[in-house]
Short mmCIF file of C-alpha atoms and ligand atoms in Angstrom, two decimals:
data_model
loop_
_atom_site.label_atom_id
_atom_site.label_comp_id
_atom_site.label_asym_id
_atom_site.label_seq_id
_atom_site.Cartn_x
_atom_site.Cartn_y
_atom_site.Cartn_z
CA MET A 1 -5.48 1.68 26.11
CA THR A 2 -2.26 2.64 27.04
CA THR A 3 -1.01 4.87 30.50
CA THR A 4 2.24 6.26 31.23
CA PRO A 5 4.62 6.23 33.59
CA ASN A 6 4.49 8.73 36.51
CA THR A 7 8.01 10.44 34.74
CA SER A 8 6.48 14.11 36.41
CA ALA A 9 6.98 15.51 40.30
CA SER A 10 3.20 17.39 38.40
CA SER A 11 2.22 14.36 38.18
CA SER A 12 -1.68 14.87 37.66
CA THR A 13 -4.24 12.61 37.80
CA ASP A 14 -4.61 12.88 33.68
CA ALA A 15 -1.99 10.93 32.40
CA VAL A 16 -4.33 8.34 30.82
CA THR A 17 -3.06 8.30 27.05
CA PRO A 18 -6.22 8.41 24.78
CA PRO A 19 -7.03 7.09 22.08
CA ALA A 20 -5.60 6.00 18.81
CA ALA A 21 -8.98 8.52 16.20
CA ALA A 22 -9.80 5.89 14.01
CA GLY A 23 -8.11 4.00 11.49
CA ARG A 24 -4.84 5.68 12.49
CA ARG A 25 -1.99 3.97 14.89
CA PRO A 26 0.34 5.55 17.27
CA ALA A 27 3.16 6.81 16.06
CA PRO A 28 6.45 4.62 17.94
CA SER A 29 7.50 6.33 20.72
CA CYS A 30 10.52 8.24 20.22
CA THR A 31 12.14 11.78 21.74
CA LEU A 32 11.72 14.99 19.93
CA VAL A 33 14.71 16.90 20.51
CA ILE A 34 13.68 20.74 19.85
CA PHE A 35 16.18 23.44 19.32
CA GLY A 36 15.44 26.43 19.63
CA ALA A 37 12.41 25.54 21.71
CA GLY A 38 12.38 29.08 23.72
CA GLY A 39 11.12 30.19 19.38
CA ASP A 40 8.21 31.05 17.78
CA LEU A 41 8.03 27.98 15.11
CA THR A 42 7.75 26.37 18.97
CA LYS A 43 5.23 27.99 20.67
CA ARG A 44 3.16 28.96 18.06
CA LEU A 45 3.05 25.39 15.81
CA LEU A 46 5.38 22.57 17.99
CA MET A 47 4.00 21.99 21.06
CA PRO A 48 -0.42 22.97 19.52
CA ALA A 49 0.36 20.87 16.86
CA LEU A 50 2.19 17.99 20.06
CA TYR A 51 -0.73 18.99 22.17
CA ASN A 52 -3.66 17.91 18.56
CA LEU A 53 -1.69 14.79 18.05
CA ALA A 54 -2.08 13.94 21.72
CA VAL A 55 -6.03 14.77 21.62
CA ASP A 56 -6.18 12.59 19.05
CA GLY A 57 -4.16 9.74 20.74
CA LEU A 58 -1.63 9.75 18.32
CA LEU A 59 1.73 9.60 20.36
CA ASP A 60 2.89 7.08 22.28
CA ALA A 61 3.09 6.84 25.70
CA GLY A 62 6.59 6.44 26.34
CA MET A 63 7.38 9.95 24.32
CA LYS A 64 9.60 12.92 25.25
CA ILE A 65 9.96 15.98 24.26
CA VAL A 66 13.17 17.74 25.02
CA GLY A 67 14.13 21.82 24.54
CA VAL A 68 16.81 23.08 24.02
CA ASN A 69 17.83 26.47 23.76
CA HIS A 70 19.91 29.28 25.25
CA GLY A 71 19.56 30.31 28.44
CA GLU A 72 18.83 28.54 31.82
CA MET A 73 16.30 28.27 32.80
CA GLU A 74 13.86 24.89 35.10
CA THR A 75 11.83 22.80 33.21
CA ALA A 76 8.30 23.79 34.92
CA ALA A 77 9.20 27.71 33.64
CA TRP A 78 9.39 27.40 29.59
CA SER A 79 6.61 24.44 30.61
CA LYS A 80 4.51 27.70 31.89
CA ASP A 81 5.64 29.32 29.10
CA LEU A 82 4.50 26.83 27.07
CA LYS A 83 0.92 26.50 28.02
CA GLN A 84 0.72 29.69 28.10
CA SER A 85 0.71 30.55 24.84
CA LEU A 86 -1.46 27.54 24.09
CA ASP A 87 -3.21 29.14 26.41
CA GLN A 88 -4.34 32.60 24.17
CA PHE A 89 -3.76 30.53 20.65
CA ALA A 90 -7.04 28.90 22.52
CA ALA A 91 -8.09 32.39 23.54
CA ASP A 92 -8.14 33.50 20.11
CA LYS A 93 -11.81 32.90 18.48
CA ALA A 94 -10.13 32.84 15.28
CA SER A 95 -7.64 30.55 15.54
CA THR A 96 -7.89 26.91 14.18
CA PHE A 97 -6.39 25.93 17.64
CA HIS A 98 -9.33 24.46 19.90
CA ALA A 99 -10.78 28.44 19.56
CA GLY A 100 -12.29 28.77 22.73
CA LYS A 101 -10.44 26.08 24.90
CA LEU A 102 -8.07 23.53 26.45
CA ASP A 103 -8.04 20.54 27.79
CA ASP A 104 -6.20 20.53 30.79
CA ALA A 105 -6.01 16.38 30.55
CA ALA A 106 -4.10 16.40 26.41
CA TRP A 107 -1.99 19.63 28.35
CA ASN A 108 -0.73 17.72 31.70
CA TRP A 109 -0.07 14.81 29.30
CA ILE A 110 2.63 16.20 27.03
CA ALA A 111 4.37 18.57 29.84
CA GLN A 112 5.05 15.55 31.66
CA ARG A 113 7.14 14.27 29.24
CA LEU A 114 8.53 17.93 29.10
CA GLN A 115 12.83 18.72 29.69
CA TYR A 116 14.13 21.24 29.20
CA MET A 117 18.23 21.36 28.71
CA ALA A 118 19.63 24.37 28.78
CA GLY A 119 22.93 24.82 26.02
CA GLU A 120 24.65 26.59 23.17
CA PHE A 121 23.63 26.17 19.54
CA GLU A 122 27.89 26.07 18.53
CA SER A 123 29.35 24.14 21.26
CA ASP A 124 30.56 20.21 21.84
CA ASP A 125 29.02 19.75 25.53
CA VAL A 126 24.51 20.17 24.78
CA PHE A 127 25.21 16.75 22.61
CA ASN A 128 27.60 15.50 24.56
CA THR A 129 25.10 16.04 27.49
CA LEU A 130 21.95 14.71 25.17
CA LYS A 131 23.93 11.50 24.34
CA GLN A 132 24.67 10.71 27.66
CA GLN A 133 21.04 10.79 29.23
CA ILE A 134 19.88 9.42 25.45
CA ASP A 135 21.82 6.79 26.27
CA SER A 136 22.01 6.58 29.75
CA ALA A 137 18.38 5.93 29.08
CA GLY A 138 18.69 2.68 27.14
CA GLY A 139 19.18 4.88 23.34
CA GLY A 140 16.00 4.50 20.75
CA ASN A 141 14.31 6.19 18.71
CA VAL A 142 14.82 10.13 18.02
CA ILE A 143 14.41 12.69 16.14
CA PHE A 144 16.28 15.76 16.03
CA TYR A 145 13.88 19.21 14.88
CA LEU A 146 16.21 22.55 13.69
CA ALA A 147 13.62 24.73 15.10
CA VAL A 148 15.77 26.96 14.85
CA SER A 149 17.78 30.15 13.06
CA SER A 150 20.00 28.56 9.21
CA ARG A 151 22.50 29.18 10.20
CA PHE A 152 22.48 26.96 13.22
CA PHE A 153 21.68 24.01 10.61
CA LYS A 154 25.20 23.34 9.74
CA PRO A 155 26.61 23.40 12.92
CA ILE A 156 23.80 21.57 14.79
CA VAL A 157 23.65 17.92 12.19
CA GLU A 158 27.83 18.36 12.43
CA ARG A 159 27.54 17.98 16.04
CA LEU A 160 25.71 15.49 16.14
CA GLY A 161 26.85 13.53 13.25
CA LYS A 162 30.78 14.05 15.64
CA ALA A 163 28.74 13.54 18.80
CA GLY A 164 27.07 9.64 17.97
CA LEU A 165 23.82 10.65 18.50
CA LEU A 166 22.80 9.87 14.32
CA LYS A 167 24.25 7.02 14.56
CA GLU A 168 20.82 4.84 13.68
CA GLY A 169 21.07 0.46 15.10
CA ASP A 170 18.19 -1.66 14.19
CA ASN A 171 15.05 -0.35 14.39
CA VAL A 172 16.21 2.63 15.88
CA PHE A 173 16.20 6.23 13.52
CA ARG A 174 17.45 9.12 14.63
CA ARG A 175 15.69 11.88 12.40
CA VAL A 176 17.35 15.03 11.50
CA VAL A 177 13.80 17.63 10.65
CA ILE A 178 14.75 21.56 9.15
CA GLU A 179 13.08 23.71 8.42
CA LYS A 180 13.00 26.46 5.21
CA PRO A 181 15.03 28.22 3.96
CA PHE A 182 17.01 25.73 3.02
CA GLY A 183 19.82 27.79 0.69
CA THR A 184 19.01 31.05 -0.27
CA ASP A 185 20.24 29.05 -3.73
CA LEU A 186 21.71 26.74 -6.22
CA ALA A 187 25.67 26.42 -4.29
CA SER A 188 24.22 27.18 -0.57
CA ALA A 189 21.86 24.57 -0.64
CA ARG A 190 24.80 22.25 -2.46
CA ASP A 191 26.93 23.50 0.21
CA LEU A 192 23.73 22.30 3.33
CA ASN A 193 23.50 19.03 1.66
CA ALA A 194 27.14 17.79 0.87
CA HIS A 195 27.64 19.18 4.72
CA ILE A 196 24.43 17.25 6.58
CA LEU A 197 24.43 14.75 3.83
CA THR A 198 28.17 13.57 5.44
CA TYR A 199 27.16 12.94 8.94
CA ALA A 200 23.57 11.96 7.92
CA GLN A 201 21.78 9.32 5.34
CA GLU A 202 19.17 11.73 3.28
CA SER A 203 16.80 9.24 4.35
CA GLN A 204 17.33 10.35 8.29
CA ILE A 205 16.62 13.88 6.68
CA TYR A 206 13.09 15.86 6.80
CA ARG A 207 12.90 19.19 4.99
CA ILE A 208 10.79 20.41 5.95
CA ASP A 209 7.79 22.66 3.55
CA HIS A 210 5.52 23.88 5.71
CA PHE A 211 2.14 24.01 2.33
CA LEU A 212 2.74 20.26 3.10
CA GLY A 213 1.29 19.65 5.47
CA LYS A 214 -1.64 21.79 4.93
CA ASP A 215 -4.94 19.71 4.22
CA THR A 216 -6.02 21.24 1.66
CA VAL A 217 -2.60 20.95 0.50
CA GLN A 218 -2.71 17.04 0.57
CA SER A 219 -5.81 17.00 -1.15
CA ILE A 220 -5.16 18.10 -4.40
CA LEU A 221 -3.32 14.45 -4.86
CA ALA A 222 -6.65 13.14 -3.41
CA VAL A 223 -8.84 15.32 -5.98
CA ARG A 224 -6.86 14.17 -8.95
CA PHE A 225 -6.67 10.81 -8.81
CA ALA A 226 -9.40 10.13 -6.92
CA ASN A 227 -12.38 11.25 -9.23
CA ALA A 228 -12.32 10.37 -13.11
CA LEU A 229 -13.52 13.40 -13.91
CA PHE A 230 -9.81 15.22 -14.37
CA GLU A 231 -7.78 13.23 -15.43
CA PRO A 232 -8.64 12.58 -19.66
CA ILE A 233 -8.47 17.09 -18.95
CA TRP A 234 -5.39 17.80 -17.27
CA ARG A 235 -3.75 18.11 -19.80
CA ARG A 236 -1.81 20.51 -22.10
CA GLU A 237 -4.97 20.11 -25.46
CA TYR A 238 -7.87 21.50 -22.85
CA ILE A 239 -5.88 23.43 -20.80
CA ASP A 240 -4.95 26.99 -21.16
CA GLN A 241 -3.48 27.60 -17.83
CA VAL A 242 -2.88 27.71 -14.85
CA GLN A 243 -2.18 30.20 -11.43
CA ILE A 244 -1.10 29.75 -8.03
CA THR A 245 -1.83 32.21 -6.07
CA ALA A 246 -0.62 33.36 -2.09
CA ALA A 247 -1.51 36.19 -1.50
CA GLU A 248 -1.38 37.71 2.32
CA THR A 249 -2.55 40.90 4.00
CA ILE A 250 0.43 40.84 6.32
CA GLY A 251 3.75 43.39 5.66
CA VAL A 252 6.53 42.31 7.41
CA GLU A 253 5.83 42.53 11.00
CA ALA A 254 8.22 41.96 13.10
CA ARG A 255 10.00 41.15 10.30
CA GLY A 256 12.37 43.55 8.88
CA GLN A 257 16.31 42.17 9.28
CA PHE A 258 14.99 38.63 7.79
CA TYR A 259 13.09 40.26 4.62
CA GLU A 260 15.63 42.36 3.76
CA GLN A 261 18.02 39.97 2.80
CA THR A 262 15.48 37.36 1.64
CA GLY A 263 13.01 39.42 -0.40
CA ALA A 264 9.81 37.72 -1.34
CA PHE A 265 11.14 35.81 -4.44
CA ARG A 266 13.01 33.96 -2.12
CA ASP A 267 10.78 32.88 0.97
CA MET A 268 8.39 31.77 -1.20
CA LEU A 269 8.94 30.67 -4.84
CA PRO A 270 11.41 27.85 -5.49
CA ASN A 271 9.56 26.92 -2.43
CA HIS A 272 5.99 26.20 -1.25
CA LEU A 273 5.18 28.20 -4.90
CA PHE A 274 6.92 25.18 -6.27
CA GLN A 275 5.06 22.48 -4.72
CA LEU A 276 2.26 24.17 -5.35
CA LEU A 277 3.05 23.78 -9.14
CA GLY A 278 4.77 20.19 -8.33
CA MET A 279 0.64 18.99 -6.34
CA VAL A 280 -0.85 20.13 -9.36
CA ALA A 281 1.26 18.74 -12.44
CA MET A 282 2.48 15.71 -11.96
CA GLU A 283 2.06 12.40 -13.74
CA PRO A 284 -0.50 9.63 -11.38
CA PRO A 285 2.55 7.94 -9.21
CA ASN A 286 2.24 4.33 -9.35
CA SER A 287 1.21 4.32 -5.50
CA PHE A 288 1.69 6.95 -3.20
CA ASP A 289 4.70 5.68 -1.21
CA ALA A 290 7.40 8.34 -0.49
CA GLU A 291 9.49 7.70 -3.92
CA SER A 292 6.95 6.52 -5.97
CA VAL A 293 5.57 10.63 -5.35
CA ARG A 294 9.09 12.54 -5.17
CA ASN A 295 10.29 11.28 -8.76
CA LYS A 296 6.31 12.14 -10.12
CA LYS A 297 7.74 15.42 -8.48
CA ALA A 298 11.02 15.32 -9.00
CA ASP A 299 10.08 15.09 -13.38
CA ILE A 300 8.25 18.87 -12.87
CA PHE A 301 11.39 19.91 -11.79
CA ASP A 302 14.27 18.31 -13.78
CA ALA A 303 10.89 20.04 -16.21
CA MET A 304 10.65 22.80 -15.36
CA LYS A 305 12.57 25.76 -18.04
CA PRO A 306 14.89 27.81 -16.47
CA LEU A 307 13.63 30.87 -15.36
CA HIS A 308 14.37 34.04 -16.70
CA PRO A 309 14.25 37.56 -15.41
CA ASP A 310 11.92 39.14 -18.21
CA ASP A 311 9.73 36.27 -16.80
CA VAL A 312 9.40 38.48 -13.22
CA VAL A 313 8.06 40.38 -12.22
CA PHE A 314 8.89 42.80 -8.95
CA GLY A 315 7.21 44.73 -6.37
CA GLN A 316 6.91 46.19 -3.29
CA TYR A 317 4.72 47.96 -1.44
CA GLU A 318 4.56 51.78 -0.67
CA LYS A 319 1.49 53.78 1.73
CA GLY A 320 -1.57 52.81 0.47
CA PRO A 321 -4.94 52.31 2.16
CA ALA A 322 -3.63 49.42 3.37
CA GLY A 323 -0.66 51.28 5.36
CA VAL A 324 2.63 52.23 5.16
CA GLY A 325 5.08 51.01 2.83
CA TYR A 326 7.60 48.99 3.21
CA ARG A 327 10.69 51.12 3.41
CA GLU A 328 8.63 52.65 6.63
CA GLU A 329 8.41 49.28 8.31
CA GLN A 330 10.98 48.18 10.79
CA ASP A 331 14.67 46.94 10.90
CA VAL A 332 14.17 47.94 6.93
CA ALA A 333 16.52 50.33 4.82
CA PRO A 334 14.99 53.54 4.02
CA ASN A 335 15.76 52.33 0.36
CA SER A 336 15.14 49.00 0.09
CA THR A 337 14.81 47.23 -3.14
CA THR A 338 13.73 44.11 -1.69
CA GLU A 339 10.53 42.22 -3.43
CA THR A 340 7.76 42.00 -1.42
CA TYR A 341 5.82 41.10 -4.58
CA ALA A 342 6.60 38.36 -7.19
CA ALA A 343 4.76 36.68 -9.70
CA ALA A 344 6.53 34.61 -12.04
CA ARG A 345 5.47 32.33 -15.69
CA VAL A 346 6.84 29.63 -15.92
CA PHE A 347 6.59 26.52 -18.35
CA ILE A 348 7.24 23.43 -17.48
CA ASP A 349 8.62 20.45 -20.46
CA ASN A 350 6.79 17.52 -20.78
CA TRP A 351 4.37 16.15 -22.74
CA ARG A 352 1.72 17.06 -21.07
CA TRP A 353 2.42 20.92 -20.46
CA ALA A 354 4.67 21.69 -22.96
CA GLY A 355 2.96 25.22 -23.94
CA VAL A 356 0.35 26.42 -19.82
CA PRO A 357 2.01 28.95 -18.69
CA PHE A 358 2.01 28.50 -14.90
CA TYR A 359 1.66 31.77 -13.73
CA LEU A 360 3.29 32.12 -9.56
CA ARG A 361 2.33 35.33 -7.56
CA THR A 362 2.66 35.90 -4.02
CA GLY A 363 2.75 38.99 -1.65
CA LYS A 364 2.84 40.95 1.00
CA ARG A 365 0.23 43.24 2.52
CA LEU A 366 -2.14 42.95 -0.90
CA LYS A 367 -5.85 43.11 -0.79
CA LEU A 368 -6.45 39.96 0.73
CA ARG A 369 -5.52 36.52 1.83
CA ARG A 370 -5.71 34.28 -0.19
CA THR A 371 -3.22 30.99 -1.68
CA GLU A 372 -5.40 28.93 -4.10
CA ILE A 373 -4.70 27.36 -6.72
CA SER A 374 -7.01 27.52 -10.95
CA VAL A 375 -7.99 25.81 -13.50
CA GLN A 376 -8.73 26.93 -16.82
CA LEU A 377 -9.33 24.67 -19.55
CA LYS A 378 -9.03 25.91 -22.37
CA ALA A 379 -13.10 28.07 -24.33
CA VAL A 380 -15.43 25.88 -27.00
CA PRO A 381 -15.82 26.48 -29.93
CA TYR A 382 -17.95 29.92 -29.72
CA ARG A 383 -20.12 28.67 -32.96
CA LEU A 384 -23.02 27.11 -31.31
CA PHE A 385 -23.20 31.18 -29.37
CA ARG A 386 -23.35 33.67 -32.66
CA ASP A 387 -25.19 35.43 -31.28
CA THR A 388 -24.38 35.62 -27.45
CA PRO A 389 -22.05 37.85 -26.73
CA VAL A 390 -19.06 35.56 -26.36
CA ASP A 391 -17.23 37.82 -23.63
CA GLN A 392 -20.39 36.06 -21.13
CA LEU A 393 -19.25 32.87 -22.31
CA VAL A 394 -16.56 32.18 -19.30
CA PRO A 395 -13.67 30.19 -19.12
CA ASN A 396 -14.31 26.71 -17.34
CA VAL A 397 -11.96 27.85 -14.18
CA LEU A 398 -11.64 24.51 -11.26
CA THR A 399 -10.54 26.73 -8.08
CA LEU A 400 -9.11 24.85 -5.18
CA ARG A 401 -8.63 26.71 -2.46
CA ILE A 402 -6.03 26.22 0.24
CA ASP A 403 -6.42 29.12 2.51
CA PRO A 404 -8.10 31.12 5.02
CA ALA A 405 -10.88 28.80 2.25
CA HIS A 406 -10.28 25.52 2.24
CA GLY A 407 -12.84 24.45 -0.68
CA THR A 408 -12.44 24.42 -4.50
CA SER A 409 -14.81 26.27 -7.55
CA PHE A 410 -15.87 24.86 -10.36
CA ASP A 411 -16.91 28.22 -13.09
CA PHE A 412 -19.29 27.48 -16.20
CA ASN A 413 -21.87 28.73 -18.48
CA VAL A 414 -25.63 27.47 -18.12
CA LYS A 415 -28.33 28.93 -19.64
CA VAL A 416 -30.76 31.62 -18.47
CA PRO A 417 -34.10 31.05 -17.25
CA GLY A 418 -36.49 32.76 -20.19
CA PRO A 419 -37.31 32.49 -23.67
CA VAL A 420 -34.28 32.90 -25.22
CA MET A 421 -30.99 31.37 -25.53
CA GLN A 422 -28.82 33.19 -22.83
CA LEU A 423 -25.72 31.99 -21.72
CA GLY A 424 -25.40 32.83 -17.28
CA ALA A 425 -21.99 32.63 -15.65
CA VAL A 426 -22.43 29.89 -11.63
CA GLN A 427 -20.20 28.73 -9.61
CA SER A 428 -20.38 24.97 -8.47
CA SER A 429 -18.64 25.43 -5.18
CA PHE A 430 -18.05 23.22 -2.57
CA ASP A 431 -16.20 23.57 1.74
CA TYR A 432 -14.69 21.44 3.23
CA SER A 433 -16.79 22.48 6.45
CA ASN A 434 -20.01 21.60 4.26
CA PHE A 435 -19.13 17.95 4.39
CA PHE A 436 -16.96 17.42 7.23
CA ALA A 437 -16.47 18.37 11.17
CA GLU A 438 -14.00 20.98 11.57
CA ARG A 439 -10.45 19.58 13.16
CA ALA A 440 -7.58 22.07 14.91
CA ASN A 441 -5.79 21.45 12.90
CA VAL A 442 -2.32 24.16 12.43
CA GLY A 443 -0.90 22.30 9.49
CA TYR A 444 1.80 20.94 11.97
CA GLU A 445 -0.48 17.69 12.99
CA THR A 446 0.62 15.58 10.09
CA LEU A 447 4.63 16.55 9.36
CA LEU A 448 5.30 15.79 13.39
CA TYR A 449 3.08 11.78 12.50
CA ASP A 450 4.93 11.78 9.81
CA CYS A 451 7.79 11.98 10.45
CA MET A 452 7.50 9.70 13.40
CA LEU A 453 6.05 7.26 11.16
CA GLY A 454 9.21 7.51 9.23
CA ASP A 455 7.52 8.59 6.06
CA GLU A 456 9.03 10.64 3.75
CA THR A 457 6.36 11.67 1.58
CA LEU A 458 6.10 15.38 1.67
CA PHE A 459 9.42 16.20 2.78
CA GLN A 460 11.77 17.86 0.43
CA ARG A 461 14.30 15.73 -0.41
CA ALA A 462 18.34 16.69 -1.38
CA ASP A 463 17.91 17.08 -5.45
CA SER A 464 14.57 18.54 -5.43
CA ILE A 465 15.61 21.23 -3.17
CA GLU A 466 19.12 21.44 -5.64
CA THR A 467 17.18 21.58 -8.55
CA SER A 468 14.38 23.90 -7.68
CA TRP A 469 17.03 26.55 -6.39
CA ALA A 470 19.21 25.83 -10.55
CA VAL A 471 15.51 27.21 -12.33
CA VAL A 472 15.19 30.98 -10.14
CA GLU A 473 19.24 30.68 -10.61
CA ASP A 474 19.14 33.28 -13.58
CA VAL A 475 17.18 35.89 -11.75
CA LEU A 476 18.74 35.65 -8.03
CA HIS A 477 21.64 36.05 -10.05
CA PRO A 478 21.04 37.61 -13.66
CA LYS A 479 23.57 38.53 -15.68
CA GLY A 480 21.77 41.72 -16.95
CA GLY A 481 21.70 44.05 -13.39
CA ALA A 482 19.14 43.52 -10.79
CA VAL A 483 15.20 42.36 -11.88
CA PRO A 484 13.65 46.07 -11.64
CA VAL A 485 11.39 47.01 -8.44
CA HIS A 486 7.47 48.32 -9.21
CA GLY A 487 5.60 50.44 -7.04
CA TYR A 488 2.08 49.35 -5.63
CA ALA A 489 -0.12 50.17 -3.11
CA ALA A 490 -0.98 48.22 0.27
CA GLY A 491 -3.71 46.60 -0.19
CA SER A 492 -4.26 47.09 -4.14
CA GLU A 493 -3.89 43.50 -6.02
CA GLY A 494 0.05 44.17 -6.64
CA PRO A 495 2.35 46.11 -9.48
CA ALA A 496 0.43 46.62 -13.21
CA GLU A 497 3.74 44.97 -14.67
CA SER A 498 1.76 41.90 -13.26
CA ASP A 499 -1.00 42.86 -14.49
CA ALA A 500 1.00 43.72 -18.13
CA MET A 501 3.56 39.90 -17.96
CA LEU A 502 -0.34 38.53 -18.92
CA ALA A 503 -1.40 40.05 -20.60
CA ARG A 504 1.22 40.58 -23.04
CA ASP A 505 0.04 36.08 -23.27
CA GLY A 506 -3.25 37.41 -23.22
CA HIS A 507 -4.87 36.37 -19.91
CA THR A 508 -5.92 38.00 -16.28
CA TRP A 509 -4.89 37.60 -13.35
CA ARG A 510 -7.89 36.83 -11.30
CA PRO A 511 -9.12 39.21 -9.41
CA LEU A 512 -8.46 39.12 -5.72
CA VAL A 513 -11.99 39.53 -4.65
C1 BG6 B 601 6.80 30.97 5.20
C2 BG6 B 601 7.32 32.49 4.70
O1 BG6 B 601 7.90 30.56 4.55
O2 BG6 B 601 5.46 31.68 4.63
C3 BG6 B 601 6.53 33.52 5.26
O3 BG6 B 601 8.26 32.69 5.49
C4 BG6 B 601 4.54 34.12 5.22
O4 BG6 B 601 6.37 35.34 4.78
C5 BG6 B 601 4.15 32.08 5.60
O5 BG6 B 601 3.52 34.67 5.51
C6 BG6 B 601 2.72 32.36 4.52
O6 BG6 B 601 2.34 30.54 5.70
P1 BG6 B 601 1.07 30.78 5.30
O7 BG6 B 601 0.31 29.23 5.84
O8 BG6 B 601 0.72 31.09 6.68
O9 BG6 B 601 0.31 30.65 3.84
#
């Protein structure tokens, strides 16, 4: 057991670092510098995740957390503000964050390591101060977390580089974590990568796609590669289609300004949904080391056929059972043509997947919140069941449930008990909570912990980001005019045109029920 140095004026008796969770080693000592210390991401996700890591004893006693933001503020006030947010999340019974309780000892452990630093992201001062402070503490490992608007990515990395803050030494790492959106199309992503890589090595850059922080997403590889049942059928000979859904019930909330520029397609497709697709479609890697996994995923993005505008459907929610239309939302133009729904039909041009459609859809203000992947197998020959109505024969579907349910289900056919041969569709399902203790988890724990350990498996490499944008280039900059945006009622399952796209292939979306 390690004890922490008494670094804070608000010291308490609770400075003992808890023992690490079984089988896991604490991260190496480091300073985490968060740009955007006052922002939503810091309050809602980073601090709760750090708190959870502290509870699990996975942070080193020598850790420091420096929060940089515009505006003067005392560390004590920042700390109080963060604690208030954490208390609020804890009080929220539906929260995945320690619903109902907050452990004072764990919070004090974090609070003792906080330091607030006022500074403008585009002025040199704060970077010089940081350099002095880090050097006078003996240098050491530092993670710079860019929890800021994407327009600050370039200036911050540039200043970090110019101030000498990204220079690594023997056994000393300097890493930069960058949130999405990483560019808005191929040209901007290339430009951003080129700029960043002028000041840092690729191995120092940790590009986050928060979907990869979800246990249920990481489990896709476990389900595929740890079970002999799936691999033989995981190919075009047996799989008819794959559907990947990220349906949300929320609207744009207070993000109208951002969303007007972004839209559902850019916001979700070439990043989150492509990442899910990559996990489902990639070849088995030789090992779980970062490059093996990322190389196999990169192969999938390389093999994706560039999306044609005819292979996407855009929608925008209108007034409906779930509330007002998008155009009536705050900060949204009354004649906006921004899409709040996007569906795409994607093909992977390789040996395993040739001809298998991957249908992707996402949307705001849909009927249900549901993120899931459904792998539908081909039908059996009907001969044996010729006296049975064929529509009773359901296709086998393996569904990997990502959110809000966590688990898998499998649809298959059995004989209905009784004297005649009649088929009945059944579903066998598993929920993580039936087998494993629920863990408080906001989805950033693994990402932060991995970054401290230097494990890049779950982070996006420059080449894959660019290949993903390249796949959607013709949709973002169509030669024949913008992709039409169809209306759908708030609270519905999306625009009818999306159903029509699948109907052309003789397929239907899995209903959102
Ligand atoms: C974000 C998008 O990246 O992902 C949001 O910008 C979206 O618009 C969110 O709501 C969905 O993430 P999750 O984890 O809530 O499914």
